[in-house]
Structure formats: C-alpha cells, structure tokens
JSON list of C-alpha atoms in Angstrom, two decimals:
[
{"chain": "A", "resi": 16, "resn": "MET", "atom": "CA", "xyz": [0.00, 0.00, 0.00]},
{"chain": "A", "resi": 17, "resn": "THR", "atom": "CA", "xyz": [1.26, 3.43, -0.88]},
{"chain": "A", "resi": 18, "resn": "GLY", "atom": "CA", "xyz": [0.09, 7.01, -0.74]},
{"chain": "A", "resi": 19, "resn": "MET", "atom": "CA", "xyz": [-3.54, 7.49, 0.14]},
{"chain": "A", "resi": 20, "resn": "ASP", "atom": "CA", "xyz": [-4.18, 3.73, 0.34]},
{"chain": "A", "resi": 21, "resn": "ALA", "atom": "CA", "xyz": [-1.85, 3.46, 3.31]},
{"chain": "A", "resi": 22, "resn": "ARG", "atom": "CA", "xyz": [-3.35, 6.49, 5.06]},
{"chain": "A", "resi": 23, "resn": "ASP", "atom": "CA", "xyz": [-7.08, 6.10, 4.67]},
{"chain": "A", "resi": 24, "resn": "THR", "atom": "CA", "xyz": [-8.73, 3.53, 2.43]},
{"chain": "A", "resi": 25, "resn": "GLU", "atom": "CA", "xyz": [-12.20, 4.70, 3.44]},
{"chain": "A", "resi": 26, "resn": "LEU", "atom": "CA", "xyz": [-11.47, 8.25, 2.28]},
{"chain": "A", "resi": 27, "resn": "LYS", "atom": "CA", "xyz": [-10.13, 6.89, -1.00]},
{"chain": "A", "resi": 28, "resn": "LYS", "atom": "CA", "xyz": [-13.39, 4.99, -1.46]},
{"chain": "A", "resi": 29, "resn": "GLU", "atom": "CA", "xyz": [-15.30, 8.23, -0.83]},
{"chain": "A", "resi": 30, "resn": "LEU", "atom": "CA", "xyz": [-13.21, 10.02, -3.46]},
{"chain": "A", "resi": 31, "resn": "ASP", "atom": "CA", "xyz": [-13.78, 7.23, -5.96]},
{"chain": "A", "resi": 32, "resn": "ALA", "atom": "CA", "xyz": [-17.53, 7.33, -5.29]},
{"chain": "A", "resi": 33, "resn": "THR", "atom": "CA", "xyz": [-17.56, 11.12, -5.71]},
{"chain": "A", "resi": 34, "resn": "LEU", "atom": "CA", "xyz": [-15.68, 10.91, -9.01]},
{"chain": "A", "resi": 35, "resn": "HIS", "atom": "CA", "xyz": [-18.00, 8.13, -10.22]},
{"chain": "A", "resi": 36, "resn": "ALA", "atom": "CA", "xyz": [-21.05, 10.22, -9.28]},
{"chain": "A", "resi": 37, "resn": "ARG", "atom": "CA", "xyz": [-19.56, 13.22, -11.12]},
{"chain": "A", "resi": 38, "resn": "ARG", "atom": "CA", "xyz": [-19.18, 11.16, -14.29]},
{"chain": "A", "resi": 39, "resn": "GLU", "atom": "CA", "xyz": [-22.79, 9.98, -14.06]},
{"chain": "A", "resi": 40, "resn": "LEU", "atom": "CA", "xyz": [-24.37, 13.30, -13.06]},
{"chain": "A", "resi": 41, "resn": "GLY", "atom": "CA", "xyz": [-22.32, 15.64, -15.22]},
{"chain": "A", "resi": 42, "resn": "ASP", "atom": "CA", "xyz": [-20.71, 19.03, -14.71]},
{"chain": "A", "resi": 43, "resn": "GLU", "atom": "CA", "xyz": [-23.75, 20.76, -13.20]},
{"chain": "A", "resi": 44, "resn": "TYR", "atom": "CA", "xyz": [-23.30, 18.87, -9.91]},
{"chain": "A", "resi": 45, "resn": "ASP", "atom": "CA", "xyz": [-19.54, 19.52, -9.59]},
{"chain": "A", "resi": 46, "resn": "SER", "atom": "CA", "xyz": [-19.74, 22.08, -6.78]},
{"chain": "A", "resi": 47, "resn": "ALA", "atom": "CA", "xyz": [-22.22, 20.00, -4.74]},
{"chain": "A", "resi": 48, "resn": "LEU", "atom": "CA", "xyz": [-20.07, 16.87, -5.10]},
{"chain": "A", "resi": 49, "resn": "VAL", "atom": "CA", "xyz": [-16.88, 18.74, -4.24]},
{"chain": "A", "resi": 50, "resn": "ASP", "atom": "CA", "xyz": [-18.56, 20.37, -1.24]},
{"chain": "A", "resi": 51, "resn": "SER", "atom": "CA", "xyz": [-19.83, 16.99, -0.05]},
{"chain": "A", "resi": 52, "resn": "PHE", "atom": "CA", "xyz": [-16.41, 15.39, -0.41]},
{"chain": "A", "resi": 53, "resn": "LEU", "atom": "CA", "xyz": [-14.67, 18.31, 1.29]},
{"chain": "A", "resi": 54, "resn": "GLU", "atom": "CA", "xyz": [-17.14, 18.08, 4.16]},
{"chain": "A", "resi": 55, "resn": "LYS", "atom": "CA", "xyz": [-16.24, 14.41, 4.61]},
{"chain": "A", "resi": 56, "resn": "VAL", "atom": "CA", "xyz": [-12.53, 15.25, 4.50]},
{"chain": "A", "resi": 57, "resn": "GLU", "atom": "CA", "xyz": [-13.10, 18.02, 7.06]},
{"chain": "A", "resi": 58, "resn": "GLN", "atom": "CA", "xyz": [-14.96, 15.61, 9.35]},
{"chain": "A", "resi": 59, "resn": "ARG", "atom": "CA", "xyz": [-12.10, 13.11, 9.09]},
{"chain": "A", "resi": 60, "resn": "MET", "atom": "CA", "xyz": [-9.55, 15.82, 9.83]},
{"chain": "A", "resi": 61, "resn": "ASP", "atom": "CA", "xyz": [-11.59, 17.10, 12.78]},
{"chain": "A", "resi": 62, "resn": "GLY", "atom": "CA", "xyz": [-11.80, 13.59, 14.19]},
{"chain": "A", "resi": 63, "resn": "ALA", "atom": "CA", "xyz": [-8.06, 13.03, 13.78]},
{"chain": "A", "resi": 64, "resn": "ILE", "atom": "CA", "xyz": [-7.24, 16.41, 15.31]},
{"chain": "A", "resi": 65, "resn": "GLU", "atom": "CA", "xyz": [-9.62, 15.78, 18.20]},
{"chain": "A", "resi": 66, "resn": "ARG", "atom": "CA", "xyz": [-7.98, 12.40, 18.90]},
{"chain": "A", "resi": 67, "resn": "ARG", "atom": "CA", "xyz": [-4.52, 13.96, 18.83]},
{"chain": "A", "resi": 68, "resn": "VAL", "atom": "CA", "xyz": [-5.55, 16.81, 21.11]},
{"chain": "A", "resi": 69, "resn": "ARG", "atom": "CA", "xyz": [-7.17, 14.38, 23.58]},
{"chain": "A", "resi": 70, "resn": "ARG", "atom": "CA", "xyz": [-4.02, 12.24, 23.56]},
{"chain": "A", "resi": 71, "resn": "GLN", "atom": "CA", "xyz": [-1.77, 15.28, 24.12]},
{"chain": "A", "resi": 72, "resn": "VAL", "atom": "CA", "xyz": [-3.99, 16.59, 26.92]},
{"chain": "A", "resi": 73, "resn": "ALA", "atom": "CA", "xyz": [-3.91, 13.17, 28.56]},
{"chain": "A", "resi": 74, "resn": "GLU", "atom": "CA", "xyz": [-0.12, 13.06, 28.24]},
{"chain": "A", "resi": 75, "resn": "GLN", "atom": "CA", "xyz": [0.18, 16.56, 29.74]},
{"chain": "A", "resi": 76, "resn": "GLN", "atom": "CA", "xyz": [-2.11, 15.57, 32.59]},
{"chain": "A", "resi": 77, "resn": "MET", "atom": "CA", "xyz": [0.11, 12.57, 33.27]},
{"chain": "A", "resi": 78, "resn": "VAL", "atom": "CA", "xyz": [3.20, 14.79, 33.28]},
{"chain": "A", "resi": 79, "resn": "VAL", "atom": "CA", "xyz": [1.50, 17.27, 35.62]},
{"chain": "A", "resi": 80, "resn": "ALA", "atom": "CA", "xyz": [0.28, 14.46, 37.88]},
{"chain": "A", "resi": 81, "resn": "ARG", "atom": "CA", "xyz": [3.77, 12.99, 38.06]},
{"chain": "A", "resi": 82, "resn": "GLY", "atom": "CA", "xyz": [5.37, 16.42, 38.33]},
{"chain": "A", "resi": 83, "resn": "SER", "atom": "CA", "xyz": [3.01, 17.62, 41.05]},
{"chain": "A", "resi": 84, "resn": "ARG", "atom": "CA", "xyz": [4.81, 15.35, 43.45]},
{"chain": "A", "resi": 85, "resn": "SER", "atom": "CA", "xyz": [7.77, 17.54, 44.28]},
{"chain": "A", "resi": 86, "resn": "PRO", "atom": "CA", "xyz": [11.21, 16.02, 44.65]},
{"chain": "A", "resi": 87, "resn": "GLN", "atom": "CA", "xyz": [10.88, 16.67, 48.37]},
{"chain": "A", "resi": 88, "resn": "ALA", "atom": "CA", "xyz": [7.95, 14.24, 48.48]},
{"chain": "A", "resi": 89, "resn": "ASN", "atom": "CA", "xyz": [10.40, 11.55, 47.39]},
{"chain": "A", "resi": 90, "resn": "ASP", "atom": "CA", "xyz": [13.00, 12.72, 49.94]},
{"chain": "A", "resi": 91, "resn": "SER", "atom": "CA", "xyz": [11.01, 11.49, 52.89]},
{"chain": "A", "resi": 92, "resn": "TRP", "atom": "CA", "xyz": [11.77, 11.91, 56.53]},
{"chain": "A", "resi": 93, "resn": "GLY", "atom": "CA", "xyz": [12.85, 8.26, 56.57]},
{"chain": "A", "resi": 94, "resn": "GLU", "atom": "CA", "xyz": [15.50, 8.89, 53.93]},
{"chain": "A", "resi": 95, "resn": "ARG", "atom": "CA", "xyz": [16.93, 11.82, 55.89]},
{"chain": "A", "resi": 96, "resn": "PHE", "atom": "CA", "xyz": [16.78, 9.85, 59.12]},
{"chain": "A", "resi": 97, "resn": "GLY", "atom": "CA", "xyz": [18.56, 6.94, 57.42]},
{"chain": "A", "resi": 98, "resn": "PHE", "atom": "CA", "xyz": [21.27, 9.26, 56.15]},
{"chain": "A", "resi": 99, "resn": "GLY", "atom": "CA", "xyz": [21.80, 10.58, 59.68]},
{"chain": "A", "resi": 100, "resn": "ILE", "atom": "CA", "xyz": [22.00, 7.06, 61.13]},
{"chain": "A", "resi": 101, "resn": "VAL", "atom": "CA", "xyz": [24.50, 5.95, 58.47]},
{"chain": "A", "resi": 102, "resn": "SER", "atom": "CA", "xyz": [26.66, 9.00, 59.08]},
{"chain": "A", "resi": 103, "resn": "LEU", "atom": "CA", "xyz": [26.65, 8.32, 62.85]},
{"chain": "A", "resi": 104, "resn": "VAL", "atom": "CA", "xyz": [27.50, 4.64, 62.32]},
{"chain": "A", "resi": 105, "resn": "LEU", "atom": "CA", "xyz": [30.40, 5.62, 60.04]},
{"chain": "A", "resi": 106, "resn": "ALA", "atom": "CA", "xyz": [31.46, 8.24, 62.59]},
{"chain": "A", "resi": 107, "resn": "ILE", "atom": "CA", "xyz": [32.57, 5.50, 65.01]},
{"chain": "A", "resi": 108, "resn": "PRO", "atom": "CA", "xyz": [35.37, 4.03, 62.87]},
{"chain": "A", "resi": 109, "resn": "LEU", "atom": "CA", "xyz": [36.28, 7.46, 61.47]},
{"chain": "A", "resi": 110, "resn": "SER", "atom": "CA", "xyz": [36.64, 8.81, 65.01]},
{"chain": "A", "resi": 111, "resn": "ALA", "atom": "CA", "xyz": [38.78, 5.85, 66.02]},
{"chain": "A", "resi": 112, "resn": "ILE", "atom": "CA", "xyz": [41.03, 6.22, 62.99]},
{"chain": "A", "resi": 113, "resn": "GLY", "atom": "CA", "xyz": [41.32, 10.01, 63.28]},
{"chain": "A", "resi": 114, "resn": "GLY", "atom": "CA", "xyz": [41.92, 9.91, 67.05]},
{"chain": "A", "resi": 115, "resn": "GLY", "atom": "CA", "xyz": [44.36, 7.01, 66.77]},
{"chain": "A", "resi": 116, "resn": "VAL", "atom": "CA", "xyz": [46.44, 8.56, 64.03]},
{"chain": "A", "resi": 117, "resn": "ALA", "atom": "CA", "xyz": [46.44, 12.26, 64.98]},
{"chain": "A", "resi": 118, "resn": "ASP", "atom": "CA", "xyz": [44.91, 12.40, 68.48]},
{"chain": "A", "resi": 119, "resn": "LEU", "atom": "CA", "xyz": [42.57, 15.36, 69.12]},
{"chain": "A", "resi": 120, "resn": "PRO", "atom": "CA", "xyz": [43.23, 17.21, 65.80]},
{"chain": "A", "resi": 121, "resn": "GLY", "atom": "CA", "xyz": [42.47, 14.00, 63.86]},
{"chain": "A", "resi": 122, "resn": "LEU", "atom": "CA", "xyz": [39.27, 13.51, 65.84]},
{"chain": "A", "resi": 123, "resn": "LEU", "atom": "CA", "xyz": [38.20, 17.13, 65.16]},
{"chain": "A", "resi": 124, "resn": "ILE", "atom": "CA", "xyz": [38.93, 16.76, 61.43]},
{"chain": "A", "resi": 125, "resn": "ALA", "atom": "CA", "xyz": [36.87, 13.54, 61.25]},
{"chain": "A", "resi": 126, "resn": "TRP", "atom": "CA", "xyz": [33.90, 15.13, 63.02]},
{"chain": "A", "resi": 127, "resn": "THR", "atom": "CA", "xyz": [34.18, 18.29, 60.92]},
{"chain": "A", "resi": 128, "resn": "GLY", "atom": "CA", "xyz": [33.84, 16.10, 57.81]},
{"chain": "A", "resi": 129, "resn": "ILE", "atom": "CA", "xyz": [30.86, 14.21, 59.27]},
{"chain": "A", "resi": 130, "resn": "VAL", "atom": "CA", "xyz": [29.08, 17.43, 60.24]},
{"chain": "A", "resi": 131, "resn": "GLY", "atom": "CA", "xyz": [29.94, 18.98, 56.86]},
{"chain": "A", "resi": 132, "resn": "VAL", "atom": "CA", "xyz": [28.41, 16.07, 54.93]},
{"chain": "A", "resi": 133, "resn": "ASN", "atom": "CA", "xyz": [25.24, 16.27, 57.01]},
{"chain": "A", "resi": 134, "resn": "VAL", "atom": "CA", "xyz": [24.98, 20.06, 56.54]},
{"chain": "A", "resi": 135, "resn": "VAL", "atom": "CA", "xyz": [25.30, 19.65, 52.77]},
{"chain": "A", "resi": 136, "resn": "GLN", "atom": "CA", "xyz": [22.58, 16.97, 52.83]},
{"chain": "A", "resi": 137, "resn": "VAL", "atom": "CA", "xyz": [20.24, 19.25, 54.79]},
{"chain": "A", "resi": 138, "resn": "ALA", "atom": "CA", "xyz": [21.02, 22.22, 52.53]},
{"chain": "A", "resi": 139, "resn": "ARG", "atom": "CA", "xyz": [20.11, 20.19, 49.43]},
{"chain": "A", "resi": 140, "resn": "HIS", "atom": "CA", "xyz": [16.64, 19.45, 50.73]},
{"chain": "A", "resi": 141, "resn": "THR", "atom": "CA", "xyz": [15.75, 22.53, 52.74]},
{"chain": "A", "resi": 142, "resn": "PRO", "atom": "CA", "xyz": [14.60, 25.73, 50.99]},
{"chain": "A", "resi": 143, "resn": "LEU", "atom": "CA", "xyz": [15.58, 27.75, 54.07]},
{"chain": "A", "resi": 144, "resn": "PHE", "atom": "CA", "xyz": [19.20, 27.48, 53.04]},
{"chain": "A", "resi": 145, "resn": "GLY", "atom": "CA", "xyz": [18.40, 29.12, 49.68]},
{"chain": "A", "resi": 146, "resn": "ARG", "atom": "CA", "xyz": [19.69, 26.18, 47.67]},
{"chain": "A", "resi": 147, "resn": "GLY", "atom": "CA", "xyz": [16.85, 23.76, 48.27]},
{"chain": "A", "resi": 148, "resn": "LYS", "atom": "CA", "xyz": [14.68, 22.46, 45.47]},
{"chain": "A", "resi": 149, "resn": "LYS", "atom": "CA", "xyz": [11.95, 25.03, 44.92]},
{"chain": "A", "resi": 150, "resn": "LYS", "atom": "CA", "xyz": [8.50, 24.07, 43.86]},
{"chain": "A", "resi": 151, "resn": "SER", "atom": "CA", "xyz": [7.60, 25.78, 40.61]},
{"chain": "A", "resi": 152, "resn": "ASP", "atom": "CA", "xyz": [4.71, 28.24, 40.68]},
{"chain": "A", "resi": 153, "resn": "SER", "atom": "CA", "xyz": [3.60, 27.13, 37.24]},
{"chain": "A", "resi": 154, "resn": "ASP", "atom": "CA", "xyz": [2.66, 23.66, 36.04]},
{"chain": "A", "resi": 155, "resn": "TRP", "atom": "CA", "xyz": [4.24, 24.48, 32.68]},
{"chain": "A", "resi": 156, "resn": "GLU", "atom": "CA", "xyz": [7.79, 24.94, 33.98]},
{"chain": "A", "resi": 157, "resn": "GLU", "atom": "CA", "xyz": [10.01, 21.97, 34.61]}
]
C-alpha cells in the first residue's frame, strides 16, 4: 500500500464514489459533489485532530500528575533519618582512625567532615538554606 491507500482507504473509497457520481451526473453537480467530499474530508480531519488533542492533553495531565509530586515528596523523613544514622555509624570508625592517628586534631577533622556532609545533605533538601529544590509556581515549567 502506498500514498492514500496506506493512510485512509475509506477516504479513497469516498473520493472514488464522488468521481464516479460526477461522471454519471455531469458538470452541473460539480460544486455539490466537491462540497460533499470536502465536508467528509473536514470531518475526518476534525476527528483526527480531536484524537490527537485528547491524547496530548492526557499526556500533559500525566506529566502534571507525576510532576506535582515535588522532589521533596520523594525525599522522605525516613531517607533523611537513614542518612543521619548511616553517618553516625560511620562516625565511630572514622573517630577511632582520626583519634588514633592524629589524636585530638584528627578527631576534630573527622567530626568536621561528618558534620559537613550532614549540613550539605540538609542544605540540598531545605529551601531555608536558599539552595533547596523550589517548587515551581507554574505547572508548565520543569
């Protein structure tokens, strides 16, 4: 199938019927036949456009529905709590290594790194620090 056959066999049949009717009826019915065929084409186009618009609206609604859950909704309290627990668990061996190798300065450096990592984690997820993920005022912005 090529050309119009591949796109719309029903519309091709309508065109063939219109041309056959024109041959039988003569030139005096040309404008009525053309108008009738164009009306059918317009109806087909309207239907196709309506389907496309409905599909695009549905896709946009899906994007908005998925996007309406802010990234902070995914960064739950449990995730933050888990990060804090992991950092405290890792603080034990880091403190032992830092204190064993460099005494008090090593211990202070280890805890400065632990606190620094936790501050960066909080800053990423808290708008109060000015760097947090901001919720967009518009549904159209990403």
